[in-house]
mmCIF file of N, CA, C and O in Angstrom:
data_model
loop_
_atom_site.group_PDB
_atom_site.id
_atom_site.type_symbol
_atom_site.label_atom_id
_atom_site.label_comp_id
_atom_site.label_asym_id
_atom_site.label_seq_id
_atom_site.Cartn_x
_atom_site.Cartn_y
_atom_site.Cartn_z
ATOM 1 N N MET A 513 9.672 6.879 1.576
ATOM 2 C CA MET A 513 9.259 8.021 0.499
ATOM 3 C C MET A 513 8.023 8.761 1.617
ATOM 4 O O MET A 513 7.080 7.729 1.950
ATOM 5 N N LEU A 514 8.063 10.028 1.728
ATOM 6 C CA LEU A 514 7.049 10.580 2.212
ATOM 7 C C LEU A 514 6.414 11.587 1.189
ATOM 8 O O LEU A 514 7.066 12.303 0.773
ATOM 9 N N ARG A 515 5.052 11.610 1.129
ATOM 10 C CA ARG A 515 4.518 12.693 0.345
ATOM 11 C C ARG A 515 3.233 13.311 0.732
ATOM 12 O O ARG A 515 2.630 12.540 1.517
ATOM 13 N N LYS A 516 3.154 14.725 0.842
ATOM 14 C CA LYS A 516 1.943 15.256 1.311
ATOM 15 C C LYS A 516 0.841 14.905 0.643
ATOM 16 O O LYS A 516 1.070 15.435 -0.819
ATOM 17 N N ILE A 517 -0.382 14.770 1.060
ATOM 18 C CA ILE A 517 -1.563 14.695 0.284
ATOM 19 C C ILE A 517 -2.485 15.668 0.529
ATOM 20 O O ILE A 517 -2.825 15.906 1.642
ATOM 21 N N GLU A 518 -3.117 16.524 -0.204
ATOM 22 C CA GLU A 518 -3.878 17.724 -0.055
ATOM 23 C C GLU A 518 -5.025 17.127 0.172
ATOM 24 O O GLU A 518 -5.815 16.373 -1.015
ATOM 25 N N GLY A 519 -5.765 17.345 1.014
ATOM 26 C CA GLY A 519 -7.568 17.078 1.031
ATOM 27 C C GLY A 519 -7.609 15.482 1.513
ATOM 28 O O GLY A 519 -6.572 15.116 2.223
ATOM 29 N N THR A 520 -8.340 14.922 1.697
ATOM 30 C CA THR A 520 -8.900 13.741 1.455
ATOM 31 C C THR A 520 -8.059 12.674 0.461
ATOM 32 O O THR A 520 -8.305 12.486 -0.432
ATOM 33 N N LEU A 521 -7.337 11.657 1.081
ATOM 34 C CA LEU A 521 -7.057 10.338 0.363
ATOM 35 C C LEU A 521 -8.251 9.945 -0.289
ATOM 36 O O LEU A 521 -9.031 8.923 0.709
ATOM 37 N N THR A 522 -8.463 9.886 -1.363
ATOM 38 C CA THR A 522 -9.234 8.715 -2.251
ATOM 39 C C THR A 522 -8.438 7.717 -2.700
ATOM 40 O O THR A 522 -7.377 7.551 -2.932
ATOM 41 N N PHE A 523 -9.220 6.853 -3.110
ATOM 42 C CA PHE A 523 -8.817 5.498 -3.965
ATOM 43 C C PHE A 523 -7.965 6.170 -5.434
ATOM 44 O O PHE A 523 -6.962 5.826 -5.595
ATOM 45 N N THR A 524 -8.652 7.211 -6.071
ATOM 46 C CA THR A 524 -7.543 7.471 -6.944
ATOM 47 C C THR A 524 -6.647 8.287 -6.533
ATOM 48 O O THR A 524 -5.623 8.235 -7.580
ATOM 49 N N LYS A 525 -6.519 9.268 -5.705
ATOM 50 C CA LYS A 525 -5.089 9.735 -5.478
ATOM 51 C C LYS A 525 -4.018 8.473 -4.782
ATOM 52 O O LYS A 525 -3.066 8.649 -5.269
ATOM 53 N N TYR A 526 -4.635 7.613 -4.162
ATOM 54 C CA TYR A 526 -3.850 6.603 -3.707
ATOM 55 C C TYR A 526 -3.100 5.745 -4.710
ATOM 56 O O TYR A 526 -1.970 5.615 -4.847
ATOM 57 N N CYS A 527 -3.941 5.345 -5.940
ATOM 58 C CA CYS A 527 -3.614 4.831 -6.993
ATOM 59 C C CYS A 527 -2.612 5.296 -7.933
ATOM 60 O O CYS A 527 -1.730 4.944 -8.052
ATOM 61 N N GLU A 528 -3.090 6.815 -7.784
ATOM 62 C CA GLU A 528 -1.965 7.599 -8.487
ATOM 63 C C GLU A 528 -0.782 7.628 -7.758
ATOM 64 O O GLU A 528 0.322 7.342 -8.346
ATOM 65 N N LEU A 529 -0.524 7.881 -6.303
ATOM 66 C CA LEU A 529 0.710 7.899 -5.884
ATOM 67 C C LEU A 529 1.372 6.653 -5.935
ATOM 68 O O LEU A 529 2.708 6.611 -6.364
ATOM 69 N N LEU A 530 0.841 5.576 -5.912
ATOM 70 C CA LEU A 530 1.322 4.141 -6.126
ATOM 71 C C LEU A 530 2.132 3.976 -7.471
ATOM 72 O O LEU A 530 3.148 3.686 -7.648
ATOM 73 N N GLU A 531 1.063 4.391 -8.409
ATOM 74 C CA GLU A 531 1.671 4.477 -9.896
ATOM 75 C C GLU A 531 2.858 5.264 -10.107
ATOM 76 O O GLU A 531 3.379 4.437 -11.041
ATOM 77 N N LYS A 532 2.786 6.339 -9.870
ATOM 78 C CA LYS A 532 3.926 7.150 -10.298
ATOM 79 C C LYS A 532 5.047 7.061 -9.149
ATOM 80 O O LYS A 532 6.131 7.511 -9.894
ATOM 81 N N ASP A 533 4.891 6.896 -8.376
ATOM 82 C CA ASP A 533 6.085 6.903 -7.342
ATOM 83 C C ASP A 533 6.335 5.697 -6.511
ATOM 84 O O ASP A 533 7.658 5.140 -6.566
ATOM 85 N N VAL A 534 5.279 5.166 -5.911
ATOM 86 C CA VAL A 534 5.979 3.719 -5.202
ATOM 87 C C VAL A 534 6.094 2.692 -5.940
ATOM 88 O O VAL A 534 7.649 2.200 -5.946
ATOM 89 N N LEU A 535 5.542 1.963 -6.831
ATOM 90 C CA LEU A 535 6.002 1.163 -7.556
ATOM 91 C C LEU A 535 6.793 1.155 -8.435
ATOM 92 O O LEU A 535 7.828 -0.002 -8.402
ATOM 93 N N PRO A 536 7.104 2.328 -9.020
ATOM 94 C CA PRO A 536 8.456 2.131 -10.080
ATOM 95 C C PRO A 536 9.886 2.071 -9.182
ATOM 96 O O PRO A 536 10.726 1.515 -9.310
ATOM 97 N N THR A 537 9.562 2.776 -7.899
ATOM 98 C CA THR A 537 10.766 2.796 -6.898
ATOM 99 C C THR A 537 11.110 1.340 -6.292
ATOM 100 O O THR A 537 12.033 0.739 -6.504
ATOM 101 N N LEU A 538 9.752 0.513 -6.084
ATOM 102 C CA LEU A 538 10.007 -1.020 -5.432
ATOM 103 C C LEU A 538 10.678 -1.600 -6.596
ATOM 104 O O LEU A 538 11.537 -2.809 -6.296
ATOM 105 N N LYS A 539 9.754 -1.538 -7.891
ATOM 106 C CA LYS A 539 10.418 -2.727 -8.903
ATOM 107 C C LYS A 539 11.840 -2.359 -9.132
ATOM 108 O O LYS A 539 12.488 -3.261 -9.699
ATOM 109 N N ALA A 540 12.378 -1.155 -9.323
ATOM 110 C CA ALA A 540 13.564 -0.882 -9.767
ATOM 111 C C ALA A 540 14.720 -1.252 -8.954
ATOM 112 O O ALA A 540 15.668 -1.319 -9.082
ATOM 113 N N ASN A 541 14.130 -1.438 -7.283
ATOM 114 C CA ASN A 541 15.054 -1.771 -6.338
ATOM 115 C C ASN A 541 15.061 -3.248 -5.852
ATOM 116 O O ASN A 541 15.985 -3.671 -4.899
ATOM 117 N N PHE A 542 13.921 -3.747 -6.086
ATOM 118 C CA PHE A 542 13.823 -5.046 -5.268
ATOM 119 C C PHE A 542 12.942 -6.159 -6.306
ATOM 120 O O PHE A 542 12.302 -5.742 -6.867
ATOM 121 N N GLU A 543 13.750 -7.241 -6.292
ATOM 122 C CA GLU A 543 12.943 -8.250 -7.068
ATOM 123 C C GLU A 543 11.481 -8.899 -6.147
ATOM 124 O O GLU A 543 10.604 -9.203 -7.121
ATOM 125 N N ASP A 544 11.564 -9.004 -5.199
ATOM 126 C CA ASP A 544 10.444 -9.372 -4.252
ATOM 127 C C ASP A 544 10.139 -8.418 -3.152
ATOM 128 O O ASP A 544 11.197 -8.200 -2.422
ATOM 129 N N TYR A 545 9.157 -7.954 -3.421
ATOM 130 C CA TYR A 545 8.449 -6.650 -2.304
ATOM 131 C C TYR A 545 7.147 -7.148 -1.676
ATOM 132 O O TYR A 545 6.334 -7.907 -2.672
ATOM 133 N N ARG A 546 6.517 -6.720 -1.025
ATOM 134 C CA ARG A 546 5.356 -6.562 -0.124
ATOM 135 C C ARG A 546 5.267 -5.435 0.059
ATOM 136 O O ARG A 546 5.781 -4.737 0.748
ATOM 137 N N LEU A 547 3.687 -4.928 0.031
ATOM 138 C CA LEU A 547 3.507 -3.834 0.368
ATOM 139 C C LEU A 547 2.789 -3.716 1.456
ATOM 140 O O LEU A 547 1.756 -4.462 1.811
ATOM 141 N N GLN A 548 3.039 -3.030 2.651
ATOM 142 C CA GLN A 548 2.103 -2.908 3.695
ATOM 143 C C GLN A 548 1.386 -1.883 4.066
ATOM 144 O O GLN A 548 1.896 -0.453 3.595
ATOM 145 N N GLN A 549 -0.029 -1.935 4.645
ATOM 146 C CA GLN A 549 -0.866 -0.914 4.419
ATOM 147 C C GLN A 549 -1.822 -1.335 5.279
ATOM 148 O O GLN A 549 -1.813 -2.709 5.778
ATOM 149 N N ASP A 550 -2.845 -0.071 5.872
ATOM 150 C CA ASP A 550 -3.657 -0.630 6.874
ATOM 151 C C ASP A 550 -4.857 -0.988 6.408
ATOM 152 O O ASP A 550 -4.849 -0.714 4.957
ATOM 153 N N ASN A 551 -6.204 -0.847 6.988
ATOM 154 C CA ASN A 551 -7.111 -1.155 6.336
ATOM 155 C C ASN A 551 -8.191 0.087 6.039
ATOM 156 O O ASN A 551 -9.377 0.037 6.164
ATOM 157 N N ALA A 552 -7.548 1.133 5.846
ATOM 158 C CA ALA A 552 -8.267 2.183 5.197
ATOM 159 C C ALA A 552 -9.079 2.209 4.273
ATOM 160 O O ALA A 552 -8.621 1.359 3.380
ATOM 161 N N ARG A 553 -10.272 3.006 3.722
ATOM 162 C CA ARG A 553 -11.122 2.249 2.954
ATOM 163 C C ARG A 553 -10.371 2.836 1.599
ATOM 164 O O ARG A 553 -10.449 1.889 0.666
ATOM 165 N N PRO A 554 -9.599 3.165 1.298
ATOM 166 C CA PRO A 554 -8.799 3.655 0.153
ATOM 167 C C PRO A 554 -7.644 2.419 -0.392
ATOM 168 O O PRO A 554 -7.625 2.112 -1.338
ATOM 169 N N HIS A 555 -7.464 1.961 1.014
ATOM 170 C CA HIS A 555 -6.644 0.486 0.569
ATOM 171 C C HIS A 555 -7.139 -0.245 0.571
ATOM 172 O O HIS A 555 -6.402 -1.436 -0.181
ATOM 173 N N CYS A 556 -8.382 -0.550 1.015
ATOM 174 C CA CYS A 556 -8.849 -2.097 0.931
ATOM 175 C C CYS A 556 -9.987 -1.880 -0.122
ATOM 176 O O CYS A 556 -10.959 -3.059 -0.121
ATOM 177 N N SER A 557 -10.307 -0.952 -0.684
ATOM 178 C CA SER A 557 -11.751 -0.961 -1.494
ATOM 179 C C SER A 557 -11.385 -2.179 -2.758
ATOM 180 O O SER A 557 -10.471 -2.531 -3.314
ATOM 181 N N LYS A 558 -12.611 -2.336 -3.402
ATOM 182 C CA LYS A 558 -12.657 -3.472 -4.356
ATOM 183 C C LYS A 558 -11.708 -2.856 -5.615
ATOM 184 O O LYS A 558 -10.876 -3.507 -5.845
ATOM 185 N N SER A 559 -11.694 -1.552 -5.776
ATOM 186 C CA SER A 559 -11.030 -1.183 -6.663
ATOM 187 C C SER A 559 -9.555 -1.027 -6.690
ATOM 188 O O SER A 559 -8.627 -1.267 -7.262
ATOM 189 N N ALA A 560 -9.218 -0.877 -5.592
ATOM 190 C CA ALA A 560 -7.811 -1.140 -4.859
ATOM 191 C C ALA A 560 -7.068 -2.346 -4.867
ATOM 192 O O ALA A 560 -6.149 -2.560 -5.554
ATOM 193 N N MET A 561 -8.069 -3.335 -4.649
ATOM 194 C CA MET A 561 -7.468 -4.744 -4.849
ATOM 195 C C MET A 561 -7.656 -5.082 -6.261
ATOM 196 O O MET A 561 -6.583 -5.617 -6.689
ATOM 197 N N SER A 562 -8.551 -4.415 -7.201
ATOM 198 C CA SER A 562 -8.167 -4.594 -8.286
ATOM 199 C C SER A 562 -6.970 -4.094 -8.928
ATOM 200 O O SER A 562 -6.192 -5.065 -9.881
ATOM 201 N N PHE A 563 -6.529 -2.919 -8.636
ATOM 202 C CA PHE A 563 -5.172 -2.412 -9.002
ATOM 203 C C PHE A 563 -3.858 -3.109 -8.609
ATOM 204 O O PHE A 563 -3.377 -3.218 -9.191
ATOM 205 N N PHE A 564 -4.051 -3.655 -7.227
ATOM 206 C CA PHE A 564 -2.919 -4.607 -6.792
ATOM 207 C C PHE A 564 -2.907 -5.573 -7.657
ATOM 208 O O PHE A 564 -1.793 -6.222 -8.155
ATOM 209 N N GLU A 565 -4.027 -6.270 -7.937
ATOM 210 C CA GLU A 565 -4.027 -7.547 -8.782
ATOM 211 C C GLU A 565 -3.279 -7.207 -10.265
ATOM 212 O O GLU A 565 -2.690 -7.945 -10.635
ATOM 213 N N LYS A 566 -4.158 -6.340 -10.921
ATOM 214 C CA LYS A 566 -3.602 -5.936 -11.943
ATOM 215 C C LYS A 566 -2.068 -5.394 -12.079
ATOM 216 O O LYS A 566 -1.470 -5.935 -13.142
ATOM 217 N N ASN A 567 -1.752 -5.094 -11.189
ATOM 218 C CA ASN A 567 0.052 -4.501 -11.373
ATOM 219 C C ASN A 567 0.781 -5.412 -10.466
ATOM 220 O O ASN A 567 2.156 -5.315 -10.131
ATOM 221 N N ASP A 568 0.145 -6.743 -10.220
ATOM 222 C CA ASP A 568 1.013 -7.815 -9.316
ATOM 223 C C ASP A 568 1.798 -7.497 -8.345
ATOM 224 O O ASP A 568 2.854 -7.781 -8.021
ATOM 225 N N VAL A 569 0.648 -6.943 -7.460
ATOM 226 C CA VAL A 569 1.536 -6.175 -5.786
ATOM 227 C C VAL A 569 0.871 -7.071 -5.131
ATOM 228 O O VAL A 569 -0.189 -7.359 -4.739
ATOM 229 N N LYS A 570 1.914 -7.655 -4.296
ATOM 230 C CA LYS A 570 1.671 -8.666 -3.035
ATOM 231 C C LYS A 570 1.232 -7.615 -1.952
ATOM 232 O O LYS A 570 2.437 -6.722 -1.802
ATOM 233 N N LEU A 571 0.731 -8.111 -1.115
ATOM 234 C CA LEU A 571 0.349 -7.166 0.001
ATOM 235 C C LEU A 571 0.521 -8.000 1.347
ATOM 236 O O LEU A 571 0.441 -9.322 1.789
ATOM 237 N N LEU A 572 1.369 -7.629 2.340
ATOM 238 C CA LEU A 572 1.216 -8.363 3.768
ATOM 239 C C LEU A 572 -0.343 -8.028 4.201
ATOM 240 O O LEU A 572 -1.107 -7.435 4.118
ATOM 241 N N GLU A 573 -0.353 -9.492 5.002
ATOM 242 C CA GLU A 573 -1.710 -9.484 5.729
ATOM 243 C C GLU A 573 -1.782 -8.434 6.752
ATOM 244 O O GLU A 573 -0.787 -8.289 7.518
ATOM 245 N N TRP A 574 -2.979 -7.957 6.938
ATOM 246 C CA TRP A 574 -3.291 -6.754 7.830
ATOM 247 C C TRP A 574 -4.468 -7.290 8.819
ATOM 248 O O TRP A 574 -5.328 -7.403 8.092
ATOM 249 N N PRO A 575 -4.421 -7.809 10.021
ATOM 250 C CA PRO A 575 -5.662 -8.294 10.674
ATOM 251 C C PRO A 575 -6.419 -7.249 11.114
ATOM 252 O O PRO A 575 -6.414 -6.407 11.330
ATOM 253 N N PRO A 576 -7.669 -7.441 10.782
ATOM 254 C CA PRO A 576 -9.011 -6.908 10.845
ATOM 255 C C PRO A 576 -8.873 -6.234 12.131
ATOM 256 O O PRO A 576 -8.757 -7.283 13.134
ATOM 257 N N PHE A 577 -9.037 -4.901 12.669
ATOM 258 C CA PHE A 577 -9.640 -4.551 13.931
ATOM 259 C C PHE A 577 -8.430 -4.652 14.847
ATOM 260 O O PHE A 577 -8.556 -4.747 15.984
ATOM 261 N N SER A 578 -7.153 -4.609 14.326
ATOM 262 C CA SER A 578 -5.873 -4.635 15.086
ATOM 263 C C SER A 578 -5.021 -3.443 14.204
ATOM 264 O O SER A 578 -3.972 -4.108 14.030
ATOM 265 N N PRO A 579 -5.552 -2.253 14.588
ATOM 266 C CA PRO A 579 -4.220 -1.053 14.213
ATOM 267 C C PRO A 579 -2.934 -1.024 14.944
ATOM 268 O O PRO A 579 -1.944 -0.627 14.380
ATOM 269 N N ASP A 580 -2.939 -1.725 15.990
ATOM 270 C CA ASP A 580 -1.532 -2.064 16.692
ATOM 271 C C ASP A 580 -0.874 -2.837 16.561
ATOM 272 O O ASP A 580 0.222 -2.926 16.974
ATOM 273 N N LEU A 581 -1.394 -4.043 15.755
ATOM 274 C CA LEU A 581 -0.276 -5.253 15.204
ATOM 275 C C LEU A 581 0.645 -5.087 14.052
ATOM 276 O O LEU A 581 0.484 -5.702 13.445
ATOM 277 N N SER A 582 1.235 -3.853 13.914
ATOM 278 C CA SER A 582 1.938 -3.743 12.813
ATOM 279 C C SER A 582 3.137 -4.408 12.862
ATOM 280 O O SER A 582 4.239 -4.706 13.623
ATOM 281 N N PRO A 583 3.480 -5.199 11.725
ATOM 282 C CA PRO A 583 4.614 -6.428 11.682
ATOM 283 C C PRO A 583 5.872 -5.591 11.694
ATOM 284 O O PRO A 583 6.654 -6.075 12.084
ATOM 285 N N ILE A 584 6.071 -4.258 11.156
ATOM 286 C CA ILE A 584 7.203 -3.708 11.150
ATOM 287 C C ILE A 584 7.559 -3.300 12.960
ATOM 288 O O ILE A 584 8.762 -3.398 12.989
ATOM 289 N N GLU A 585 6.308 -2.890 13.484
ATOM 290 C CA GLU A 585 7.029 -2.845 14.902
ATOM 291 C C GLU A 585 7.563 -3.764 15.553
ATOM 292 O O GLU A 585 8.435 -3.410 16.686
ATOM 293 N N LYS A 586 7.273 -4.933 14.989
ATOM 294 C CA LYS A 586 8.311 -6.137 15.883
ATOM 295 C C LYS A 586 9.419 -6.532 15.380
ATOM 296 O O LYS A 586 10.173 -7.202 16.031
ATOM 297 N N ILE A 587 10.036 -5.680 14.203
ATOM 298 C CA ILE A 587 11.343 -5.694 14.045
ATOM 299 C C ILE A 587 12.154 -5.080 14.893
ATOM 300 O O ILE A 587 12.146 -4.068 14.707
ATOM 301 N N GLY A 588 13.100 -5.844 15.368
ATOM 302 C CA GLY A 588 14.163 -4.920 16.193
ATOM 303 C C GLY A 588 15.007 -3.905 15.180
ATOM 304 O O GLY A 588 15.621 -4.687 14.553
ATOM 305 N N VAL A 589 15.412 -2.983 15.667
ATOM 306 C CA VAL A 589 16.378 -1.943 14.982
ATOM 307 C C VAL A 589 17.735 -2.017 15.967
ATOM 308 O O VAL A 589 17.525 -1.776 17.074
#
């Protein structure tokens, strides 16, 4: 799923996108899922973590200071 974000991605825009598009799609298609994100400020803010907890969203661990260690890149296609 690809969405164009106008302007700067804020926590509010991020959670709106998750709530309207991402979470309904994940919940409709998967019993167990994990969301991968990096350590960008909108992703790891206290408000975002609260949103994830409230909506029972499980996250993949993302090592700090290691933007090149994406677990997705390690999966052979």
